[in-house]
Amino acid sequence: MKNLILFILSFVTFTTFASARTFKAIVRTESNAAKEAMVELEDLISETSFDGKHFKIVKGKSDEAIAFDASEELVFKAATTYYHLTIARNYFINKVKSDFVSKTEKMVIRIEHTNQFSELGHHANDNLDPQFNNALTVPAGVGLASRGVVPWGSEIWFRPQKKINIKDLNTNNLGSQQFKVLMRDFRNQIHMQSLQKFMLGVATVLVSGSSRSNPFSLDSLMRTAGSSLVMEFGYQFIDPITKATSRKWYWLDTAMIPEIIYHEYSHAALSDHLVLSHSTAIIEGMADFFAGQISGSPQLAKHIKKYNTFNGKNAKKKQDYAIQFEMSDYANTDFVFGMLWEIKNILGEEKGEAFMFDLRKRLTTNSTIRGELIDGLLQTCDSVCDQPFIDKIRILKALNLRGI
Ligand SMILES: [Zn+2]
């Protein structure tokens, strides 16, 4: 009898562990609004924390996985991040058959992490410009034994949100001149760190200037600066709980926005060829493209069509494409994203998707739009397209119509 009870107990324990655990997470509705739902998390290897076969979700600099009995808010965030990372990983393995991703080591995912990234020290000093409202994928590092910094693998960092009310911002005479400086800062910054500063700048301009007569609406500013369409899309669905999304506030809870999670994971998944040394229009445009594919949202596709800066002869418009931004930053990100999206549509959904995944082999982080990207598109067509001669003509025609 005792043995039977032990047997049943071990069976119960085993089945509890083997069955997927359900958690509350943010998901998208058909119309792409954000909502709370109960989701199953796959491949957890811990019974008490967000430690899985492929992802370990930690808070800040900690190396311990977040416990299931942590605060409700933290668990909600960890579950949402884990859930969407799993979707992104499954996409790369099952849909585009990435050998690299299937062999990728387990990743540490940091949420609520404010430290800057340091190539030598992993986490920069706590006092050095803490980060909010953005996300970042960091490359692996060898560590610094003399300082006790152990080696680390590629990681994704999600910053905590920080609500910035336009009214609370310091408006010290920041006018159009300062705005130019802010725009330059935006372009010089890497990745989404820049979005926060940029948005701060926008908010400041809106306060200091006449917001109504200001020709730069929040939307048009985001567009002109070439920030990602996917980001902007995510920004429109920020707060599913209070639905308090307001143009008077700015914040981005990046660990809760599926498209941003997909974008960051795409950086890691494409890093077999697009190394994570710095941000360029190519690397951001490619990550956005795959974020769009993973989300598979018809609403997002509509949004891309509506706002696509690649519509029209855009390479001739400085605000959409500028050659001097080719290498140094991602001001042309939307241009690249729009171009890739349009070529996918020319080739057809399935073919186009496989094409873009193959394209990464012919690109590097330092590729230029007019140089290696165009060459890469044509070379990829030679190896992937069904009718390379005809399809290359179609691609060239589309590029030519757009001024490239
Ligand atoms: Zn990015």
mmCIF file of N, CA, C and O and ligand atoms in Angstrom, residues 191 263-264 267 284, ligand 1:
data_model
loop_
_atom_site.group_PDB
_atom_site.id
_atom_site.type_symbol
_atom_site.label_atom_id
_atom_site.label_comp_id
_atom_site.label_asym_id
_atom_site.label_seq_id
_atom_site.Cartn_x
_atom_site.Cartn_y
_atom_site.Cartn_z
ATOM 1 N N HIS A 191 20.278 51.660 -31.568
ATOM 2 C CA HIS A 191 19.070 50.909 -31.311
ATOM 3 C C HIS A 191 17.995 51.732 -30.609
ATOM 4 O O HIS A 191 17.876 52.903 -30.821
ATOM 5 N N HIS A 263 11.124 41.302 -32.589
ATOM 6 C CA HIS A 263 12.209 42.078 -33.200
ATOM 7 C C HIS A 263 13.538 41.736 -32.528
ATOM 8 O O HIS A 263 14.539 41.452 -33.204
ATOM 9 N N GLU A 264 13.559 41.741 -31.214
ATOM 10 C CA GLU A 264 14.811 41.469 -30.500
ATOM 11 C C GLU A 264 15.265 40.032 -30.731
ATOM 12 O O GLU A 264 16.449 39.787 -30.959
ATOM 13 N N HIS A 267 16.979 39.626 -34.022
ATOM 14 C CA HIS A 267 18.394 40.024 -34.023
ATOM 15 C C HIS A 267 19.274 38.832 -33.645
ATOM 16 O O HIS A 267 20.285 38.564 -34.292
ATOM 17 N N GLU A 284 18.458 46.507 -38.626
ATOM 18 C CA GLU A 284 17.153 46.834 -38.033
ATOM 19 C C GLU A 284 16.013 46.490 -38.999
ATOM 20 O O GLU A 284 14.974 45.986 -38.586
HETATM 21 ZN ZN ZN B 1 16.731 46.342 -33.279
#
